[in-house]
Tab-separated table of C-alpha atoms and ligand atoms in Angstrom:
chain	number	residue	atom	x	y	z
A	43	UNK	CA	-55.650	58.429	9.596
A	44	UNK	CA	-52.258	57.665	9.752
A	45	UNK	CA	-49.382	59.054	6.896
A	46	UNK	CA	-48.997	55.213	5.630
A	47	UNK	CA	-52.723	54.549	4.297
A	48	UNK	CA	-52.932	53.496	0.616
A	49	UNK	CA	-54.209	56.823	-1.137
A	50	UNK	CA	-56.689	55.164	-2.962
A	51	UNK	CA	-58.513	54.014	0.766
A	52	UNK	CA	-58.275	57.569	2.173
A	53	UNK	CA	-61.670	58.547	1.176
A	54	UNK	CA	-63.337	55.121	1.415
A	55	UNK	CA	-66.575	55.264	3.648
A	56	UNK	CA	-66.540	52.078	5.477
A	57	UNK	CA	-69.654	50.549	6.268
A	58	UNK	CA	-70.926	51.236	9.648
A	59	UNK	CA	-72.736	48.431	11.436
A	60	UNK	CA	-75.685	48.823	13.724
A	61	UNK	CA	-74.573	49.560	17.587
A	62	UNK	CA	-73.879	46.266	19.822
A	63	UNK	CA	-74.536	48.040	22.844
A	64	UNK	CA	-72.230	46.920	25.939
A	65	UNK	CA	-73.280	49.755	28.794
A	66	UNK	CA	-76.955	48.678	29.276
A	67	UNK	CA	-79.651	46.333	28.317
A	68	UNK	CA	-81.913	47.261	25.790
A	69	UNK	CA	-84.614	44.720	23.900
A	70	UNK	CA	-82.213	44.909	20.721
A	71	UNK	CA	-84.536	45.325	17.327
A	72	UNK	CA	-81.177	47.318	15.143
A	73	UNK	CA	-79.374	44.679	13.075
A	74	UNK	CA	-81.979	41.831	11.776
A	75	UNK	CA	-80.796	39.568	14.464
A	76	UNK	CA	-83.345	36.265	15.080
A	77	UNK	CA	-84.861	36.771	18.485
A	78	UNK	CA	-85.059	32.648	19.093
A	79	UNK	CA	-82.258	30.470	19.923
A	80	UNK	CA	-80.259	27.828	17.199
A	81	UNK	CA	-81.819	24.308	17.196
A	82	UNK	CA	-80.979	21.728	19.519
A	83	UNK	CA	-79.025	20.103	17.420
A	84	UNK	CA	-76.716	23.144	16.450
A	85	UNK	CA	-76.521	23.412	20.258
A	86	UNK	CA	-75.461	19.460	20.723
A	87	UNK	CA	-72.991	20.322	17.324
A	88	UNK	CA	-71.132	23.219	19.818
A	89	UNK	CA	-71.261	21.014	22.700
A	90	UNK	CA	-70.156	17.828	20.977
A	91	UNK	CA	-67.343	19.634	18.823
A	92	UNK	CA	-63.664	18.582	19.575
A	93	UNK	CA	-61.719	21.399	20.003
A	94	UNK	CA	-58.553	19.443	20.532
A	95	UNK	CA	-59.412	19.603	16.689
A	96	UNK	CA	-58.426	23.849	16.397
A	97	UNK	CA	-55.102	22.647	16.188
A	98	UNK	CA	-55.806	22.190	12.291
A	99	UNK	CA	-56.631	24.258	9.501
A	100	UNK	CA	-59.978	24.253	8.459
A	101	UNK	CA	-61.253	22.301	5.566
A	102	UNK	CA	-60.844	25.121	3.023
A	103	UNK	CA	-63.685	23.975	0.872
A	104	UNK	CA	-66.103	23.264	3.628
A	105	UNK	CA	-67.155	19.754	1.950
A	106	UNK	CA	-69.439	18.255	4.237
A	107	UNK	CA	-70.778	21.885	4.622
A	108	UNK	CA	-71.411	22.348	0.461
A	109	UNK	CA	-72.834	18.574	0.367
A	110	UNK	CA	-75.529	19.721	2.928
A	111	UNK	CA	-76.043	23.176	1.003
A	112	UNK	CA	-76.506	21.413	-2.325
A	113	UNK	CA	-78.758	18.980	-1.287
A	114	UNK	CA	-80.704	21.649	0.872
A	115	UNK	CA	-80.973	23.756	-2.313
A	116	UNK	CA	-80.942	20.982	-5.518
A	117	UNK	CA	-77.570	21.747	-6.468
A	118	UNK	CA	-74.028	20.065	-6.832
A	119	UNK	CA	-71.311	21.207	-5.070
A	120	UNK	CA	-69.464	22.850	-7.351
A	121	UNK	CA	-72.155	25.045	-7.442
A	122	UNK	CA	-71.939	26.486	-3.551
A	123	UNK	CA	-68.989	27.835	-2.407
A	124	UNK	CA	-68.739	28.850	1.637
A	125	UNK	CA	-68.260	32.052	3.158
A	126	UNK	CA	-67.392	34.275	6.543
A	127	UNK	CA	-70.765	35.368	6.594
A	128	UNK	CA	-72.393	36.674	3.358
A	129	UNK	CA	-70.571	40.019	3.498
A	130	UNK	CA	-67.251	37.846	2.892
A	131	UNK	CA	-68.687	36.460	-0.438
A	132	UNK	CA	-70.313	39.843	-1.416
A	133	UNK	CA	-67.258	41.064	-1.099
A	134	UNK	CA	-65.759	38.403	-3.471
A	135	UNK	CA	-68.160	39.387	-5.742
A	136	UNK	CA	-67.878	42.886	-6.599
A	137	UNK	CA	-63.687	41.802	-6.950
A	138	UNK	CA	-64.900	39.556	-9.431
A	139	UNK	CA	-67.465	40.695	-11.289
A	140	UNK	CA	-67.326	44.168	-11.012
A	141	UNK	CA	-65.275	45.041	-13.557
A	142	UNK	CA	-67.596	46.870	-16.313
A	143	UNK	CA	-69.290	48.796	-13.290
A	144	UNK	CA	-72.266	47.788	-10.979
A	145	UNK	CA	-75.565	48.858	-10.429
A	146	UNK	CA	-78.482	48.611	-7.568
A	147	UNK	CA	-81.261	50.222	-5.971
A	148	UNK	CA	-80.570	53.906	-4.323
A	149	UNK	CA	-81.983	52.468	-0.938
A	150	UNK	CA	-80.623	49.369	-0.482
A	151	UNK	CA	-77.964	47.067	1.821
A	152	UNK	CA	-75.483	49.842	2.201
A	153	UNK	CA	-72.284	47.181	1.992
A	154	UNK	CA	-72.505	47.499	-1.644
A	155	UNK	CA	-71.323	50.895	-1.765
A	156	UNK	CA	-68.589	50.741	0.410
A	157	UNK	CA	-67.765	47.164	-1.861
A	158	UNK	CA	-67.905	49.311	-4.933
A	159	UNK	CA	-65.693	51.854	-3.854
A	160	UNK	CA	-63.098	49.344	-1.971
A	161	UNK	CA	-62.046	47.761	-5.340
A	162	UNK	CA	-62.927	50.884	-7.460
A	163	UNK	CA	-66.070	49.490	-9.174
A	164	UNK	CA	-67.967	52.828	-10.276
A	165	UNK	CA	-71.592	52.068	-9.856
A	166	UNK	CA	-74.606	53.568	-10.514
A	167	UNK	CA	-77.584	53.680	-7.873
A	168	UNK	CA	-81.098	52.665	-9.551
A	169	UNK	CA	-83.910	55.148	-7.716
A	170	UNK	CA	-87.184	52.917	-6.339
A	171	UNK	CA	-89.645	54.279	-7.356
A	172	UNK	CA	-91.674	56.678	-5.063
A	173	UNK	CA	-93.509	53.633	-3.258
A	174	UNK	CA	-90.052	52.302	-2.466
A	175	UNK	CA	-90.608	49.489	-4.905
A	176	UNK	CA	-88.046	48.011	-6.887
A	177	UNK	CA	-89.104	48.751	-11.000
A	178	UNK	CA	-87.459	45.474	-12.907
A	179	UNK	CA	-87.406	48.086	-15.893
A	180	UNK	CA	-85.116	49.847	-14.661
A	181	UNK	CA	-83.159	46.900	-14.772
A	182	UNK	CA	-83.121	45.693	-18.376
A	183	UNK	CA	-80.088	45.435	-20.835
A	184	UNK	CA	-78.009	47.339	-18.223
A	185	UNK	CA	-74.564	45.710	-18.731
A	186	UNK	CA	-72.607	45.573	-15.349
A	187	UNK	CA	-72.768	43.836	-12.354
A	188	UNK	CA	-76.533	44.166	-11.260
A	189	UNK	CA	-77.208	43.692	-7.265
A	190	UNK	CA	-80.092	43.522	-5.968
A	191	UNK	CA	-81.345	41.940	-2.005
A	192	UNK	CA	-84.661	40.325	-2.136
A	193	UNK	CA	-86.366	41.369	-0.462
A	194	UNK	CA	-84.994	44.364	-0.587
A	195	UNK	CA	-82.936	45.876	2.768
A	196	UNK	CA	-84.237	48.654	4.247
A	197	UNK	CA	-87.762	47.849	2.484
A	198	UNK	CA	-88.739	44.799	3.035
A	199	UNK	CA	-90.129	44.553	-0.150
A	200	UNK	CA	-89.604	41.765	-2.571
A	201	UNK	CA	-89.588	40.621	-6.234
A	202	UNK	CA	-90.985	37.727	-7.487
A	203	UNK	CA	-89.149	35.344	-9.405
A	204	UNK	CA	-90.664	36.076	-12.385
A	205	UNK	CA	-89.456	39.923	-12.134
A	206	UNK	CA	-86.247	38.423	-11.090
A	207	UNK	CA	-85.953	35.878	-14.304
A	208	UNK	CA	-86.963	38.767	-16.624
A	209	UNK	CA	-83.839	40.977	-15.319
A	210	UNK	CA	-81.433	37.620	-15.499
A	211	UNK	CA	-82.775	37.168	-18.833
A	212	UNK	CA	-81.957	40.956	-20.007
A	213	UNK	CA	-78.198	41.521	-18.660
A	214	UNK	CA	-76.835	37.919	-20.429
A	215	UNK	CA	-73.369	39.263	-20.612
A	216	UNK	CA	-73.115	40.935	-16.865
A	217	UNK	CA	-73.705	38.987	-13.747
A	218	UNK	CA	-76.928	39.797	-11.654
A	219	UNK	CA	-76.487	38.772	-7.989
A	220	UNK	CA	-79.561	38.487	-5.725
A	221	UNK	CA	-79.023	38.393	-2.256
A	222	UNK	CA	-81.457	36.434	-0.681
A	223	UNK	CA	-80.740	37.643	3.383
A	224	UNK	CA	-84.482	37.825	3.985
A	225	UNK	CA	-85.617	35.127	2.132
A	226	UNK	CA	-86.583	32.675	4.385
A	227	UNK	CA	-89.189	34.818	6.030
A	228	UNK	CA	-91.688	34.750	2.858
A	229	UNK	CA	-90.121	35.955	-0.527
A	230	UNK	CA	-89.726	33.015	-3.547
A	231	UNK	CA	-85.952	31.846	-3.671
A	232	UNK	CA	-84.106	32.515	-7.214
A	233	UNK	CA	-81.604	29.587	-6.518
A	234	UNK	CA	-83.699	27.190	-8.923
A	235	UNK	CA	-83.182	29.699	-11.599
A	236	UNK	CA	-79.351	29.459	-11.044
A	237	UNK	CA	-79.297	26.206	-13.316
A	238	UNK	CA	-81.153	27.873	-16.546
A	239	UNK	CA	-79.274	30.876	-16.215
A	240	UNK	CA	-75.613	30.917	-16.387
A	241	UNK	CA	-75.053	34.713	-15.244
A	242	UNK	CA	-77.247	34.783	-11.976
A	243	UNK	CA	-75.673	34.479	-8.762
A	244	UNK	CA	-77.739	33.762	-5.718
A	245	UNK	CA	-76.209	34.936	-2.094
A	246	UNK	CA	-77.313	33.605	1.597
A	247	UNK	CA	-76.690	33.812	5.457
A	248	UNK	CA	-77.022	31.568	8.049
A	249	UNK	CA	-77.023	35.284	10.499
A	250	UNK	CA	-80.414	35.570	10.223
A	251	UNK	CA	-83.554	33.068	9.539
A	252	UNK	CA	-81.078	30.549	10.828
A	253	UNK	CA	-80.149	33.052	13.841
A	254	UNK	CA	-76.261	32.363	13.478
A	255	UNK	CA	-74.948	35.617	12.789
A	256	UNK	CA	-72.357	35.203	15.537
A	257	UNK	CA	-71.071	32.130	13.927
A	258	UNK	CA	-70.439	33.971	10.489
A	259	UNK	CA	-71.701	31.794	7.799
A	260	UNK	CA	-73.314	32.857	4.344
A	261	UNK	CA	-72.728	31.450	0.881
A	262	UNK	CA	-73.318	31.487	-3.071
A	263	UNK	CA	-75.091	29.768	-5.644
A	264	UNK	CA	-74.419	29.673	-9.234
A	265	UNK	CA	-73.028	27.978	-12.222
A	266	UNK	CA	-70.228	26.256	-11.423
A	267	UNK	CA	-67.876	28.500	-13.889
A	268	UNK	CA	-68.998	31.754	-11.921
A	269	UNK	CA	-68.445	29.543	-8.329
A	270	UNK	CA	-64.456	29.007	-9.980
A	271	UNK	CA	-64.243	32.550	-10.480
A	272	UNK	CA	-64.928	33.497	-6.442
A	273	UNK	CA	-62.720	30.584	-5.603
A	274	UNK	CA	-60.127	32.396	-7.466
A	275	UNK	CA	-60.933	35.455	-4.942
A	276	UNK	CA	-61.379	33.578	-2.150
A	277	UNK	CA	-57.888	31.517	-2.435
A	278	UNK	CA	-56.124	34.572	-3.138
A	279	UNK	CA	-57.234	36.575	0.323
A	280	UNK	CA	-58.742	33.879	2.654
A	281	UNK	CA	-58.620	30.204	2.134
A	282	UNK	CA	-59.611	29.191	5.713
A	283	UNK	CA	-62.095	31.744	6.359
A	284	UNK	CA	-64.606	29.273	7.624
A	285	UNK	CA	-63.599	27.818	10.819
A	286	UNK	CA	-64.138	24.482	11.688
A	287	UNK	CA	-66.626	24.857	14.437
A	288	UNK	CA	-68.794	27.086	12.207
A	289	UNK	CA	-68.894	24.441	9.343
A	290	UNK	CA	-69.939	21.598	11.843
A	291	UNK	CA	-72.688	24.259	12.913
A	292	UNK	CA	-74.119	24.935	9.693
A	293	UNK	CA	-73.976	21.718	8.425
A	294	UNK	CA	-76.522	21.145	12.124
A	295	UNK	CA	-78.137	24.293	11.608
A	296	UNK	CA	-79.343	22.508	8.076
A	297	UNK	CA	-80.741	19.199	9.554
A	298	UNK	CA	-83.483	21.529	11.616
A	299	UNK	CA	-85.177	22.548	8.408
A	300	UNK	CA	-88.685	22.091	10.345
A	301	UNK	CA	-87.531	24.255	13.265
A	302	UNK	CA	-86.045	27.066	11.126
A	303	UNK	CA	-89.093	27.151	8.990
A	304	UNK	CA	-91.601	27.468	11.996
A	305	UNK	CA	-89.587	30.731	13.338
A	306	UNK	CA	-89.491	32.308	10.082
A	307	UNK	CA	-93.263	31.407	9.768
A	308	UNK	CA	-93.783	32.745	13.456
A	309	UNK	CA	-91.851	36.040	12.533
A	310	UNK	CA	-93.648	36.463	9.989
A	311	UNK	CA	-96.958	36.367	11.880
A	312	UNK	CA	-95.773	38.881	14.618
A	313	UNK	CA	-94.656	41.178	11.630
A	314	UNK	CA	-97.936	41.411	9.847
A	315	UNK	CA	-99.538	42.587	13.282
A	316	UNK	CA	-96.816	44.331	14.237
A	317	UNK	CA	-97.029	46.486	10.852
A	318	UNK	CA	-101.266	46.565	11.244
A	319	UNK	CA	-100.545	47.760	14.640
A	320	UNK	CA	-98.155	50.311	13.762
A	321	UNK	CA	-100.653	51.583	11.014
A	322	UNK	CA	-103.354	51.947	13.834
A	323	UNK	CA	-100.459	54.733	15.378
A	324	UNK	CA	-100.699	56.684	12.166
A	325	UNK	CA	-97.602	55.092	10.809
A	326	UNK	CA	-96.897	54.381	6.846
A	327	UNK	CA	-95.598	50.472	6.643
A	328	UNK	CA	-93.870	48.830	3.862
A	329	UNK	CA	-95.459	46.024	2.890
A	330	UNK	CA	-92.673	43.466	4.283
A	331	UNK	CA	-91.333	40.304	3.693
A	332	UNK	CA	-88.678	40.299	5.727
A	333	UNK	CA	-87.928	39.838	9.507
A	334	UNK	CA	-88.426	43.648	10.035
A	335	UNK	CA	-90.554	46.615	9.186
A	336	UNK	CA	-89.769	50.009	7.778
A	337	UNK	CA	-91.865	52.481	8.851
A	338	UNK	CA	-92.347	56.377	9.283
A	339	UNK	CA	-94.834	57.866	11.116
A	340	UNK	CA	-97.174	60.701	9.664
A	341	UNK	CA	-96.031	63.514	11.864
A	342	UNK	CA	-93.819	63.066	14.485
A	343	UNK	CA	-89.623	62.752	13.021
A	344	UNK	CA	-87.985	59.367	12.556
A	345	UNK	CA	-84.749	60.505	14.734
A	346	UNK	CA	-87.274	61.896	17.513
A	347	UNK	CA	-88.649	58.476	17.673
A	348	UNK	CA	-85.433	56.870	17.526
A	349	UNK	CA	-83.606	58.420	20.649
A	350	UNK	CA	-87.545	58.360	22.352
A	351	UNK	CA	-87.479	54.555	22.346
A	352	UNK	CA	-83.553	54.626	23.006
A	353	UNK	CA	-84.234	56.370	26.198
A	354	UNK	CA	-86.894	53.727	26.832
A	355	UNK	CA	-84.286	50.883	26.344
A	356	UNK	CA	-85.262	49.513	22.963
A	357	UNK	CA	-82.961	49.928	19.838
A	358	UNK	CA	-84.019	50.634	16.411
A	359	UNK	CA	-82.074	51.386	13.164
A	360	UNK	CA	-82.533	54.596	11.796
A	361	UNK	CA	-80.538	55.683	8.369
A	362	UNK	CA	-79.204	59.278	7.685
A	363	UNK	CA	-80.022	58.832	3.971
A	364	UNK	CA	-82.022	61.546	2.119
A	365	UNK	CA	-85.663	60.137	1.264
A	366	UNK	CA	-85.488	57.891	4.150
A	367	UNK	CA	-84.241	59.813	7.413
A	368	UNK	CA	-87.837	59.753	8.614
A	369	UNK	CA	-88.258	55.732	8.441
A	370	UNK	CA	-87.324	53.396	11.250
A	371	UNK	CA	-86.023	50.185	10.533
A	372	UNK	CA	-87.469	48.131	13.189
A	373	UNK	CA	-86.304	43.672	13.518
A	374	UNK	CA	-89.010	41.635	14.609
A	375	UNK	CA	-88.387	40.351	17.662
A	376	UNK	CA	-90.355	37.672	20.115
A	377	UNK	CA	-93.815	39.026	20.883
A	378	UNK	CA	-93.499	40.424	24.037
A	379	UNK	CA	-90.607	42.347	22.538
A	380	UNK	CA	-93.283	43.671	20.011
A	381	UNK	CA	-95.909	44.258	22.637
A	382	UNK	CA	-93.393	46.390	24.386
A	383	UNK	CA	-92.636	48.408	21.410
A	384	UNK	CA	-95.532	49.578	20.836
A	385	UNK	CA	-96.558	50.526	24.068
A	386	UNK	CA	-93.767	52.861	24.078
A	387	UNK	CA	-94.144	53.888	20.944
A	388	UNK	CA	-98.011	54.532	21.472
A	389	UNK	CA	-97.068	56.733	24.796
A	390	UNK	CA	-94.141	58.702	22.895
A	391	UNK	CA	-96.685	59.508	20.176
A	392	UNK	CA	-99.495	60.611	22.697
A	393	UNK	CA	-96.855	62.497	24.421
A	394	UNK	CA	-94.934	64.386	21.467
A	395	UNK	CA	-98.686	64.931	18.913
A	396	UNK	CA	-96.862	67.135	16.372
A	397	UNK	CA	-93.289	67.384	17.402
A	398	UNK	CA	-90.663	67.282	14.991
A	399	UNK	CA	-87.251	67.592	16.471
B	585	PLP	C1	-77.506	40.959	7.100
B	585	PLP	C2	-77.291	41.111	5.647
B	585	PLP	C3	-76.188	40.561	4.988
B	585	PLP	C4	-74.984	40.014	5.671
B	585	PLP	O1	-75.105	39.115	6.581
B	585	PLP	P1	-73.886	38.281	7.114
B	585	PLP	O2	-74.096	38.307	8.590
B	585	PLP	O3	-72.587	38.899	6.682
B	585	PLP	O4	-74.081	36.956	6.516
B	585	PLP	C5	-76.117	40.642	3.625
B	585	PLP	N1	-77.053	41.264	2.914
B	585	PLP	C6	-78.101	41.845	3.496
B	585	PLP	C7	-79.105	42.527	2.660
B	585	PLP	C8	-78.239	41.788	4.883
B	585	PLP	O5	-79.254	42.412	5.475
């Protein structure tokens, strides 16, 4: 660190993303990516884009973009505001709304931390309970900014709407943000709730059911007074921070509902064997309901399986976080990615029976 960084950032823990590996090929199943391609007709949106137009600013408000949101999600407008991939409007929210504190899960999406501490938000970390569920309970009358993914990140595990409604319902006076990554891969959405409720904020990316994380696109959904109040953020640090191409790309990614939907329905299928076949190795599974599975396996060490499959040439995510260091985060990818897993994995465990390194 150099002599000139702000004191109150010399202790911030940034967040550390999963490895984009540029030295060798490995089947890549560490950061939720989508293993199939954008439609066609984000494809023809890239090809067909006029990049004599870079010249210009962005439009800041993403117009056509929000139209296509709110009409994707029953909404107005003024009730979706655009972002440089969901981080960027996480980001926005803990500036905004973080003010009498926040609070989520223990073992969750670890950006929020490193939000909280960035603008000095003291939070407090919700345990799951020992199934790694999420107890609404624990979430009633707690007064600060509640947030909560759904499903939940590393888990996989997801509310229901009704659980969801009940912890909206309880915190009237803080905002409760759910951020709805995962969604599209089998969880219910809370945006419909956004119009009864004038405190819940619902947060999405187009990185992965939509498999644009390279284009860096998420957004928010709320009442229109809470949208204002991230505006606010948003035209005080980055008013152009969607480009151009990337809002003519979602706004195609969101005419391919049909294709989208029968990805997320075919990840979802290679999941559930995936997990069923990883339970055949002797492996606990969380029951997910996202594109990925979190799973530890009954004797042999999370970080022995890690660098086993590493060496193998397939990437996994593993977390250095007490109560989970023996769980690997795995993405679902195409089948024959999956098929490939587990025949390594199935050969590491009949090699290693009982090692824990
Ligand atoms: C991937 C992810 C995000 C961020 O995605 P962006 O690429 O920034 O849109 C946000 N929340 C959770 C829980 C995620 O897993």
């Amino acid at each position: 660190m150099s002599r000139f960084m702000n004191e109150r950032y010399r202790d911030l823990h940034e967040y550390v993303p999963g490895e984009q590996p540029k030295e060798r090929r490995y089947i890549k199943l560490n950061t939720n990516e989508n293993p199939y391609p954008p439609s066609d007709a984000v494809i023809r949106a890239v090809r067909e884009f006029d990049a004599g137009s870079l010249k210009l600013y962005p439009d800041p408000d993403a117009s056509v973009l929000l139209k296509k949101i709110a009409e994707t999600y029953g909404v107005n407008p003024e009730n979706v505001i655009a972002s440089n991939g969901s981080d960027d409007v996480l980001s926005m929210i803990f500036a905004a709304f973080g003010g009498n504190g926040a609070a989520f899960p223990d073992i969750t999406y670890g950006f929020y931390t490193v939000f909280a501490s960035l603008y000095d938000v003291k939070y407090t970390e919700i345990p799951l309970r020992s199934d790694y569920t999420i107890s609404p309970d624990d979430y009633m009358n707690v007064g600060k900014l509640i947030v909560i993914a759904n499903p939940n990140a590393p888990t996989g595990i997801a509310l229901t709407t009704d659980e969801i409604e009940r912890i909206v319902r309880s915190n009237p006076d803080s905002v409760v943000v759910i951020d709805e990554a995962y969604v599209d891969f089998g969880a219910q959405s809370a945006v419909p709730l956004t119009k009864k409720y004038d405190n819940l904020c619902v947060v999405m990316t187009f990185s992965k059911s939509r498999s644009l994380a390279g284009a860096r696109l998420g957004f928010a959904v709320g009442n229109e007074a809470l949208i204002r109040d991230l505006y606010k953020i948003k035209y005080s640090t980055n008013p152009y921070s969607v480009n151009s191409l990337t809002q003519a790309i979602g706004a195609a990614a969101l005419d391919s509902r049909e294709y989208y939907a029968k990805n997320c329905k075919k990840i979802g299928k290679t999941r559930d064997i995936f997990a069923d076949k990883l339970r055949s190795l002797g492996f606990y599974v969380t029951p997910s309901l996202a594109n990925f599975v979190f799973a530890r396996h009954g004797t042999i060490g999370g970080k022995y399986l890690y660098r086993s499959l590493r060496q193998k040439g397939i990437l996994v995510r593993r977390f250095d976080t007490p109560r989970i260091e023996e769980f690997l985060r795995i993405t679902v990818g195409t089948e024959d990615d999956m098929e490939t897993l587990y025949e390594a994995l199935a050969g590491i465990i009949s090699e290693a029976k009982g090692e824990r390194t």
